[in-house]
PDB file of C-alpha atoms in Angstrom:
ATOM      1  CA  UNK A   1     -56.007 258.136 -83.703  1.00  0.00           C
ATOM      2  CA  UNK A   2     -53.635 257.068 -80.930  1.00  0.00           C
ATOM      3  CA  UNK A   3     -51.799 254.689 -83.219  1.00  0.00           C
ATOM      4  CA  UNK A   4     -51.501 257.456 -85.819  1.00  0.00           C
ATOM      5  CA  UNK A   5     -49.991 259.806 -83.238  1.00  0.00           C
ATOM      6  CA  UNK A   6     -47.564 257.182 -81.912  1.00  0.00           C
ATOM      7  CA  UNK A   7     -46.293 256.185 -85.367  1.00  0.00           C
ATOM      8  CA  UNK A   8     -46.416 259.653 -86.973  1.00  0.00           C
ATOM      9  CA  UNK A   9     -48.397 258.164 -89.881  1.00  0.00           C
ATOM     10  CA  UNK A  10     -51.446 259.790 -91.457  1.00  0.00           C
ATOM     11  CA  UNK A  11     -54.886 258.431 -90.650  1.00  0.00           C
ATOM     12  CA  UNK A  12     -57.149 258.252 -93.720  1.00  0.00           C
ATOM     13  CA  UNK A  13     -60.879 257.630 -93.823  1.00  0.00           C
ATOM     14  CA  UNK A  14     -62.404 255.822 -96.826  1.00  0.00           C
ATOM     15  CA  UNK A  15     -66.138 255.677 -97.510  1.00  0.00           C
ATOM     16  CA  UNK A  16     -68.124 252.812 -99.057  1.00  0.00           C
ATOM     17  CA  UNK A  17     -69.568 252.962-102.593  1.00  0.00           C
ATOM     18  CA  UNK A  18     -73.367 252.706-102.414  1.00  0.00           C
ATOM     19  CA  UNK A  19     -75.490 252.141-105.502  1.00  0.00           C
ATOM     20  CA  UNK A  20     -79.181 252.169-106.311  1.00  0.00           C
ATOM     21  CA  UNK A  21     -80.139 250.661-109.650  1.00  0.00           C
ATOM     22  CA  UNK A  22     -76.445 250.626-110.615  1.00  0.00           C
ATOM     23  CA  UNK A  23     -76.133 254.398-110.041  1.00  0.00           C
ATOM     24  CA  UNK A  24     -73.910 255.817-107.304  1.00  0.00           C
ATOM     25  CA  UNK A  25     -75.948 257.333-104.484  1.00  0.00           C
ATOM     26  CA  UNK A  26     -75.396 261.057-104.006  1.00  0.00           C
ATOM     27  CA  UNK A  27     -76.765 263.965-102.004  1.00  0.00           C
ATOM     28  CA  UNK A  28     -78.063 263.673 -98.418  1.00  0.00           C
ATOM     29  CA  UNK A  29     -79.038 260.004 -98.751  1.00  0.00           C
ATOM     30  CA  UNK A  30     -75.388 259.183 -99.525  1.00  0.00           C
ATOM     31  CA  UNK A  31     -74.232 260.306 -96.092  1.00  0.00           C
ATOM     32  CA  UNK A  32     -77.289 258.928 -94.355  1.00  0.00           C
ATOM     33  CA  UNK A  33     -76.441 255.428 -95.659  1.00  0.00           C
ATOM     34  CA  UNK A  34     -72.794 255.890 -94.632  1.00  0.00           C
ATOM     35  CA  UNK A  35     -73.932 256.388 -91.034  1.00  0.00           C
ATOM     36  CA  UNK A  36     -75.777 253.045 -90.850  1.00  0.00           C
ATOM     37  CA  UNK A  37     -74.485 250.657 -88.148  1.00  0.00           C
ATOM     38  CA  UNK A  38     -72.517 247.803 -89.622  1.00  0.00           C
ATOM     39  CA  UNK A  39     -75.174 245.333 -88.410  1.00  0.00           C
ATOM     40  CA  UNK A  40     -77.551 246.908 -90.951  1.00  0.00           C
ATOM     41  CA  UNK A  41     -75.055 247.082 -93.805  1.00  0.00           C
ATOM     42  CA  UNK A  42     -73.841 243.548 -94.155  1.00  0.00           C
ATOM     43  CA  UNK A  43     -70.878 244.298 -91.837  1.00  0.00           C
ATOM     44  CA  UNK A  44     -69.366 246.529 -94.512  1.00  0.00           C
ATOM     45  CA  UNK A  45     -68.419 249.783 -92.877  1.00  0.00           C
ATOM     46  CA  UNK A  46     -69.702 253.040 -94.291  1.00  0.00           C
ATOM     47  CA  UNK A  47     -66.494 254.725 -93.146  1.00  0.00           C
ATOM     48  CA  UNK A  48     -63.225 252.801 -92.714  1.00  0.00           C
ATOM     49  CA  UNK A  49     -60.288 254.586 -91.116  1.00  0.00           C
ATOM     50  CA  UNK A  50     -56.857 253.098 -91.787  1.00  0.00           C
ATOM     51  CA  UNK A  51     -53.239 253.831 -90.921  1.00  0.00           C
ATOM     52  CA  UNK A  52     -50.327 251.974 -92.510  1.00  0.00           C
ATOM     53  CA  UNK A  53     -49.159 249.321 -90.061  1.00  0.00           C
ATOM     54  CA  UNK A  54     -52.349 249.212 -88.042  1.00  0.00           C
ATOM     55  CA  UNK A  55     -54.027 245.931 -87.070  1.00  0.00           C
ATOM     56  CA  UNK A  56     -57.187 244.965 -88.968  1.00  0.00           C
ATOM     57  CA  UNK A  57     -59.590 242.055 -89.051  1.00  0.00           C
ATOM     58  CA  UNK A  58     -61.342 240.303 -91.960  1.00  0.00           C
ATOM     59  CA  UNK A  59     -65.150 240.235 -91.842  1.00  0.00           C
ATOM     60  CA  UNK A  60     -65.488 237.796 -94.755  1.00  0.00           C
ATOM     61  CA  UNK A  61     -63.935 234.554 -95.921  1.00  0.00           C
ATOM     62  CA  UNK A  62     -61.391 235.678 -98.527  1.00  0.00           C
ATOM     63  CA  UNK A  63     -59.062 232.756 -99.291  1.00  0.00           C
ATOM     64  CA  UNK A  64     -59.819 229.554 -97.382  1.00  0.00           C
ATOM     65  CA  UNK A  65     -56.733 227.720 -98.701  1.00  0.00           C
ATOM     66  CA  UNK A  66     -54.515 230.351 -97.071  1.00  0.00           C
ATOM     67  CA  UNK A  67     -56.559 230.507 -93.902  1.00  0.00           C
ATOM     68  CA  UNK A  68     -57.871 234.015 -94.640  1.00  0.00           C
ATOM     69  CA  UNK A  69     -61.298 233.694 -93.092  1.00  0.00           C
ATOM     70  CA  UNK A  70     -63.723 235.814 -91.121  1.00  0.00           C
ATOM     71  CA  UNK A  71     -61.852 236.901 -87.977  1.00  0.00           C
ATOM     72  CA  UNK A  72     -58.350 236.598 -89.358  1.00  0.00           C
ATOM     73  CA  UNK A  73     -56.065 239.436 -88.226  1.00  0.00           C
ATOM     74  CA  UNK A  74     -53.323 241.212 -90.098  1.00  0.00           C
ATOM     75  CA  UNK A  75     -51.454 244.487 -90.519  1.00  0.00           C
ATOM     76  CA  UNK A  76     -52.019 247.082 -93.255  1.00  0.00           C
ATOM     77  CA  UNK A  77     -48.986 247.449 -95.524  1.00  0.00           C
ATOM     78  CA  UNK A  78     -50.226 249.415 -98.571  1.00  0.00           C
ATOM     79  CA  UNK A  79     -53.437 251.258 -99.498  1.00  0.00           C
ATOM     80  CA  UNK A  80     -54.770 252.087-102.916  1.00  0.00           C
ATOM     81  CA  UNK A  81     -57.763 254.384-103.353  1.00  0.00           C
ATOM     82  CA  UNK A  82     -59.509 256.809-105.708  1.00  0.00           C
ATOM     83  CA  UNK A  83     -61.236 260.170-105.058  1.00  0.00           C
ATOM     84  CA  UNK A  84     -64.702 261.123-106.300  1.00  0.00           C
ATOM     85  CA  UNK A  85     -66.051 264.566-107.306  1.00  0.00           C
ATOM     86  CA  UNK A  86     -67.029 265.279-103.695  1.00  0.00           C
ATOM     87  CA  UNK A  87     -63.456 264.735-102.557  1.00  0.00           C
ATOM     88  CA  UNK A  88     -64.326 261.494-100.743  1.00  0.00           C
ATOM     89  CA  UNK A  89     -61.845 258.634-100.829  1.00  0.00           C
ATOM     90  CA  UNK A  90     -62.835 255.132-102.000  1.00  0.00           C
ATOM     91  CA  UNK A  91     -60.688 252.042-101.306  1.00  0.00           C
ATOM     92  CA  UNK A  92     -59.686 250.021-104.306  1.00  0.00           C
ATOM     93  CA  UNK A  93     -57.432 247.503-102.578  1.00  0.00           C
ATOM     94  CA  UNK A  94     -55.277 246.988 -99.499  1.00  0.00           C
ATOM     95  CA  UNK A  95     -52.152 244.853 -98.993  1.00  0.00           C
ATOM     96  CA  UNK A  96     -52.343 243.154 -95.622  1.00  0.00           C
ATOM     97  CA  UNK A  97     -49.732 241.076 -93.854  1.00  0.00           C
ATOM     98  CA  UNK A  98     -51.345 238.053 -92.196  1.00  0.00           C
ATOM     99  CA  UNK A  99     -48.604 236.522 -89.971  1.00  0.00           C
ATOM    100  CA  UNK A 100     -50.612 233.362 -89.261  1.00  0.00           C
ATOM    101  CA  UNK A 101     -51.733 232.565 -92.774  1.00  0.00           C
ATOM    102  CA  UNK A 102     -50.876 229.174 -94.289  1.00  0.00           C
ATOM    103  CA  UNK A 103     -47.797 228.515 -96.385  1.00  0.00           C
ATOM    104  CA  UNK A 104     -49.659 229.412 -99.630  1.00  0.00           C
ATOM    105  CA  UNK A 105     -48.244 232.631-101.069  1.00  0.00           C
ATOM    106  CA  UNK A 106     -49.101 234.668-104.091  1.00  0.00           C
ATOM    107  CA  UNK A 107     -46.623 235.500-106.912  1.00  0.00           C
ATOM    108  CA  UNK A 108     -45.038 238.963-106.731  1.00  0.00           C
ATOM    109  CA  UNK A 109     -46.064 239.387-103.082  1.00  0.00           C
ATOM    110  CA  UNK A 110     -43.889 238.887 -99.980  1.00  0.00           C
ATOM    111  CA  UNK A 111     -44.652 235.883 -97.860  1.00  0.00           C
ATOM    112  CA  UNK A 112     -47.923 236.124 -95.975  1.00  0.00           C
ATOM    113  CA  UNK A 113     -48.904 239.307 -97.804  1.00  0.00           C
ATOM    114  CA  UNK A 114     -52.256 239.306 -99.612  1.00  0.00           C
ATOM    115  CA  UNK A 115     -54.290 241.882-101.542  1.00  0.00           C
ATOM    116  CA  UNK A 116     -57.735 242.466-100.098  1.00  0.00           C
ATOM    117  CA  UNK A 117     -60.279 243.627-102.647  1.00  0.00           C
ATOM    118  CA  UNK A 118     -63.735 245.103-102.202  1.00  0.00           C
ATOM    119  CA  UNK A 119     -66.791 242.938-101.950  1.00  0.00           C
ATOM    120  CA  UNK A 120     -70.315 243.840-103.009  1.00  0.00           C
ATOM    121  CA  UNK A 121     -73.491 243.109-101.041  1.00  0.00           C
ATOM    122  CA  UNK A 122     -77.127 243.801-101.682  1.00  0.00           C
ATOM    123  CA  UNK A 123     -78.728 245.377 -98.607  1.00  0.00           C
ATOM    124  CA  UNK A 124     -82.422 245.626 -97.826  1.00  0.00           C
ATOM    125  CA  UNK A 125     -83.774 247.918 -95.116  1.00  0.00           C
ATOM    126  CA  UNK A 126     -87.306 248.157 -93.733  1.00  0.00           C
ATOM    127  CA  UNK A 127     -88.523 250.740 -91.231  1.00  0.00           C
ATOM    128  CA  UNK A 128     -90.172 248.990 -88.305  1.00  0.00           C
ATOM    129  CA  UNK A 129     -92.917 251.617 -87.975  1.00  0.00           C
ATOM    130  CA  UNK A 130     -93.567 253.137 -91.395  1.00  0.00           C
ATOM    131  CA  UNK A 131     -92.870 249.798 -93.104  1.00  0.00           C
ATOM    132  CA  UNK A 132     -91.111 251.716 -95.879  1.00  0.00           C
ATOM    133  CA  UNK A 133     -88.251 249.786 -97.500  1.00  0.00           C
ATOM    134  CA  UNK A 134     -84.999 250.695 -99.172  1.00  0.00           C
ATOM    135  CA  UNK A 135     -82.655 248.496-101.174  1.00  0.00           C
ATOM    136  CA  UNK A 136     -79.148 249.343-102.296  1.00  0.00           C
ATOM    137  CA  UNK A 137     -75.763 247.745-103.059  1.00  0.00           C
ATOM    138  CA  UNK A 138     -72.581 248.462-101.106  1.00  0.00           C
ATOM    139  CA  UNK A 139     -68.950 247.995-102.144  1.00  0.00           C
ATOM    140  CA  UNK A 140     -66.304 248.118 -99.466  1.00  0.00           C
ATOM    141  CA  UNK A 141     -63.251 246.192 -98.297  1.00  0.00           C
ATOM    142  CA  UNK A 142     -64.228 243.488 -95.770  1.00  0.00           C
ATOM    143  CA  UNK A 143     -62.000 244.936 -93.061  1.00  0.00           C
ATOM    144  CA  UNK A 144     -62.478 246.510 -89.664  1.00  0.00           C
ATOM    145  CA  UNK A 145     -59.903 247.985 -87.268  1.00  0.00           C
ATOM    146  CA  UNK A 146     -58.766 245.320 -84.753  1.00  0.00           C
ATOM    147  CA  UNK A 147     -57.314 247.419 -81.985  1.00  0.00           C
ATOM    148  CA  UNK A 148     -60.268 246.179 -79.959  1.00  0.00           C
ATOM    149  CA  UNK A 149     -63.022 243.583 -80.463  1.00  0.00           C
ATOM    150  CA  UNK A 150     -66.430 242.760 -79.135  1.00  0.00           C
ATOM    151  CA  UNK A 151     -67.119 239.993 -76.642  1.00  0.00           C
ATOM    152  CA  UNK A 152     -68.819 237.898 -79.300  1.00  0.00           C
ATOM    153  CA  UNK A 153     -65.902 238.262 -81.654  1.00  0.00           C
ATOM    154  CA  UNK A 154     -63.319 237.124 -79.060  1.00  0.00           C
ATOM    155  CA  UNK A 155     -65.157 233.923 -78.117  1.00  0.00           C
ATOM    156  CA  UNK A 156     -62.936 230.868 -78.605  1.00  0.00           C
ATOM    157  CA  UNK A 157     -59.745 232.919 -78.750  1.00  0.00           C
ATOM    158  CA  UNK A 158     -56.721 232.517 -76.518  1.00  0.00           C
ATOM    159  CA  UNK A 159     -54.740 235.694 -75.725  1.00  0.00           C
ATOM    160  CA  UNK A 160     -51.471 236.100 -73.875  1.00  0.00           C
ATOM    161  CA  UNK A 161     -52.474 239.722 -73.095  1.00  0.00           C
ATOM    162  CA  UNK A 162     -55.951 241.215 -72.787  1.00  0.00           C
ATOM    163  CA  UNK A 163     -57.376 244.583 -71.707  1.00  0.00           C
ATOM    164  CA  UNK A 164     -61.016 244.191 -70.611  1.00  0.00           C
ATOM    165  CA  UNK A 165     -63.807 246.596 -69.598  1.00  0.00           C
ATOM    166  CA  UNK A 166     -66.074 244.694 -67.165  1.00  0.00           C
ATOM    167  CA  UNK A 167     -68.130 247.819 -66.392  1.00  0.00           C
ATOM    168  CA  UNK A 168     -69.412 247.721 -69.991  1.00  0.00           C
ATOM    169  CA  UNK A 169     -70.686 244.127 -69.631  1.00  0.00           C
ATOM    170  CA  UNK A 170     -74.310 242.943 -69.609  1.00  0.00           C
ATOM    171  CA  UNK A 171     -75.391 239.651 -68.137  1.00  0.00           C
ATOM    172  CA  UNK A 172     -73.337 237.081 -66.312  1.00  0.00           C
ATOM    173  CA  UNK A 173     -71.820 235.336 -69.339  1.00  0.00           C
ATOM    174  CA  UNK A 174     -70.044 238.340 -70.802  1.00  0.00           C
ATOM    175  CA  UNK A 175     -67.568 238.907 -67.892  1.00  0.00           C
ATOM    176  CA  UNK A 176     -66.740 235.184 -67.966  1.00  0.00           C
ATOM    177  CA  UNK A 177     -65.995 235.247 -71.676  1.00  0.00           C
ATOM    178  CA  UNK A 178     -63.796 238.362 -71.339  1.00  0.00           C
ATOM    179  CA  UNK A 179     -61.775 237.185 -68.338  1.00  0.00           C
ATOM    180  CA  UNK A 180     -61.287 233.629 -69.583  1.00  0.00           C
ATOM    181  CA  UNK A 181     -59.558 234.765 -72.864  1.00  0.00           C
ATOM    182  CA  UNK A 182     -56.243 235.545 -71.028  1.00  0.00           C
ATOM    183  CA  UNK A 183     -53.808 232.678 -70.391  1.00  0.00           C
ATOM    184  CA  UNK A 184     -52.667 234.171 -67.066  1.00  0.00           C
ATOM    185  CA  UNK A 185     -53.455 236.845 -64.523  1.00  0.00           C
ATOM    186  CA  UNK A 186     -50.172 238.596 -65.456  1.00  0.00           C
ATOM    187  CA  UNK A 187     -51.520 239.107 -68.958  1.00  0.00           C
ATOM    188  CA  UNK A 188     -54.942 240.443 -67.829  1.00  0.00           C
ATOM    189  CA  UNK A 189     -55.638 244.152 -67.232  1.00  0.00           C
ATOM    190  CA  UNK A 190     -59.045 245.549 -66.155  1.00  0.00           C
ATOM    191  CA  UNK A 191     -58.983 249.080 -67.507  1.00  0.00           C
ATOM    192  CA  UNK A 192     -61.404 250.707 -64.987  1.00  0.00           C
ATOM    193  CA  UNK A 193     -63.211 249.936 -61.758  1.00  0.00           C
ATOM    194  CA  UNK A 194     -66.537 248.108 -62.013  1.00  0.00           C
ATOM    195  CA  UNK A 195     -69.568 247.738 -59.816  1.00  0.00           C
ATOM    196  CA  UNK A 196     -70.153 244.380 -58.183  1.00  0.00           C
ATOM    197  CA  UNK A 197     -73.520 243.836 -59.840  1.00  0.00           C
ATOM    198  CA  UNK A 198     -71.694 243.475 -63.169  1.00  0.00           C
ATOM    199  CA  UNK A 199     -70.626 239.968 -62.073  1.00  0.00           C
ATOM    200  CA  UNK A 200     -73.501 239.196 -59.711  1.00  0.00           C
ATOM    201  CA  UNK A 201     -76.487 240.137 -61.854  1.00  0.00           C
ATOM    202  CA  UNK A 202     -79.138 237.504 -62.736  1.00  0.00           C
ATOM    203  CA  UNK A 203     -78.614 235.528 -65.989  1.00  0.00           C
ATOM    204  CA  UNK A 204     -79.830 237.293 -69.122  1.00  0.00           C
ATOM    205  CA  UNK A 205     -83.144 236.374 -70.711  1.00  0.00           C
ATOM    206  CA  UNK A 206     -81.379 234.758 -73.666  1.00  0.00           C
ATOM    207  CA  UNK A 207     -79.308 232.568 -71.355  1.00  0.00           C
ATOM    208  CA  UNK A 208     -82.426 231.599 -69.338  1.00  0.00           C
ATOM    209  CA  UNK A 209     -84.249 230.652 -72.507  1.00  0.00           C
ATOM    210  CA  UNK A 210     -81.304 228.546 -73.730  1.00  0.00           C
ATOM    211  CA  UNK A 211     -81.016 226.757 -70.365  1.00  0.00           C
ATOM    212  CA  UNK A 212     -84.789 225.981 -70.437  1.00  0.00           C
ATOM    213  CA  UNK A 213     -84.437 224.616 -73.958  1.00  0.00           C
ATOM    214  CA  UNK A 214     -81.504 222.395 -72.978  1.00  0.00           C
ATOM    215  CA  UNK A 215     -83.389 221.114 -69.873  1.00  0.00           C
ATOM    216  CA  UNK A 216     -86.395 220.235 -72.038  1.00  0.00           C
ATOM    217  CA  UNK A 217     -84.160 218.256 -74.369  1.00  0.00           C
ATOM    218  CA  UNK A 218     -82.541 216.503 -71.414  1.00  0.00           C
ATOM    219  CA  UNK A 219     -85.891 215.565 -69.937  1.00  0.00           C
ATOM    220  CA  UNK A 220     -87.165 214.271 -73.286  1.00  0.00           C
ATOM    221  CA  UNK A 221     -83.989 212.110 -73.765  1.00  0.00           C
ATOM    222  CA  UNK A 222     -84.263 210.678 -70.229  1.00  0.00           C
ATOM    223  CA  UNK A 223     -87.950 209.880 -70.693  1.00  0.00           C
ATOM    224  CA  UNK A 224     -87.270 208.181 -74.043  1.00  0.00           C
ATOM    225  CA  UNK A 225     -84.351 206.223 -72.623  1.00  0.00           C
ATOM    226  CA  UNK A 226     -86.440 204.993 -69.690  1.00  0.00           C
ATOM    227  CA  UNK A 227     -89.214 204.010 -72.070  1.00  0.00           C
ATOM    228  CA  UNK A 228     -86.837 201.992 -74.254  1.00  0.00           C
ATOM    229  CA  UNK A 229     -85.463 200.308 -71.139  1.00  0.00           C
ATOM    230  CA  UNK A 230     -88.893 199.231 -70.031  1.00  0.00           C
ATOM    231  CA  UNK A 231     -89.676 197.782 -73.457  1.00  0.00           C
ATOM    232  CA  UNK A 232     -86.387 195.855 -73.489  1.00  0.00           C
ATOM    233  CA  UNK A 233     -87.041 194.475 -70.025  1.00  0.00           C
ATOM    234  CA  UNK A 234     -90.530 193.346 -70.895  1.00  0.00           C
ATOM    235  CA  UNK A 235     -89.319 191.565 -74.038  1.00  0.00           C
ATOM    236  CA  UNK A 236     -86.890 189.508 -71.932  1.00  0.00           C
ATOM    237  CA  UNK A 237     -89.443 188.529 -69.258  1.00  0.00           C
ATOM    238  CA  UNK A 238     -90.443 184.837 -68.889  1.00  0.00           C
ATOM    239  CA  UNK A 239     -93.939 185.520 -70.181  1.00  0.00           C
ATOM    240  CA  UNK A 240     -92.567 187.277 -73.227  1.00  0.00           C
ATOM    241  CA  UNK A 241     -90.153 184.442 -73.926  1.00  0.00           C
ATOM    242  CA  UNK A 242     -92.924 181.846 -73.589  1.00  0.00           C
ATOM    243  CA  UNK A 243     -95.087 183.927 -75.989  1.00  0.00           C
ATOM    244  CA  UNK A 244     -92.289 183.967 -78.571  1.00  0.00           C
ATOM    245  CA  UNK A 245     -91.919 180.139 -78.339  1.00  0.00           C
ATOM    246  CA  UNK A 246     -95.634 179.631 -78.809  1.00  0.00           C
ATOM    247  CA  UNK A 247     -95.655 181.909 -81.841  1.00  0.00           C
TER     248      UNK A 247
END
């Protein structure tokens, strides 16, 4: 919304196309499915809000030869959509400028501009208590707004400028990942005060489990190495050499 206000461009929200047995879902279940978190819908958003010129990120590998892979960032240039009987908008395609794509370009498109089409995924849900299940198919463009990103998504990235929210962190590893993305202190901004326990809390259970697993592997490797060393030493002892000569 802020980007829309700053640029004076309209913000538009597009919903996904959900199908059951090849028939478009309608009625209350239609909007219930649209509200599913993306972790339950194959990372295809039920509602995708776009503004021309805004930054977006791919959630699928689209064109490997051009470097358009999951996590690639670009800028919306053109939007094509249709409208259903309920007045809801459905995306058909989107032209996105990917500045860091490879030299491969498509005919009739400006350099580094690529059409992003919808993808279809089969989704299976199962209620943890009632055990009831639901299966449906979803069509949506594999895009998400990239004005901000999660800690997991920014791992491995290098950023000249980063705004971070340490107060929202959990565990000791998340603050480290956030702060270590920036190349300098001048390019790092902590957006609000944070309590000291955000960076002094005990390691998370998942981290403790991973450290225990790695320590077990280390102990096993050391034990195996020492065992092999003993065998090699015994085979080179005088008694062993005499035994080999006699045999």
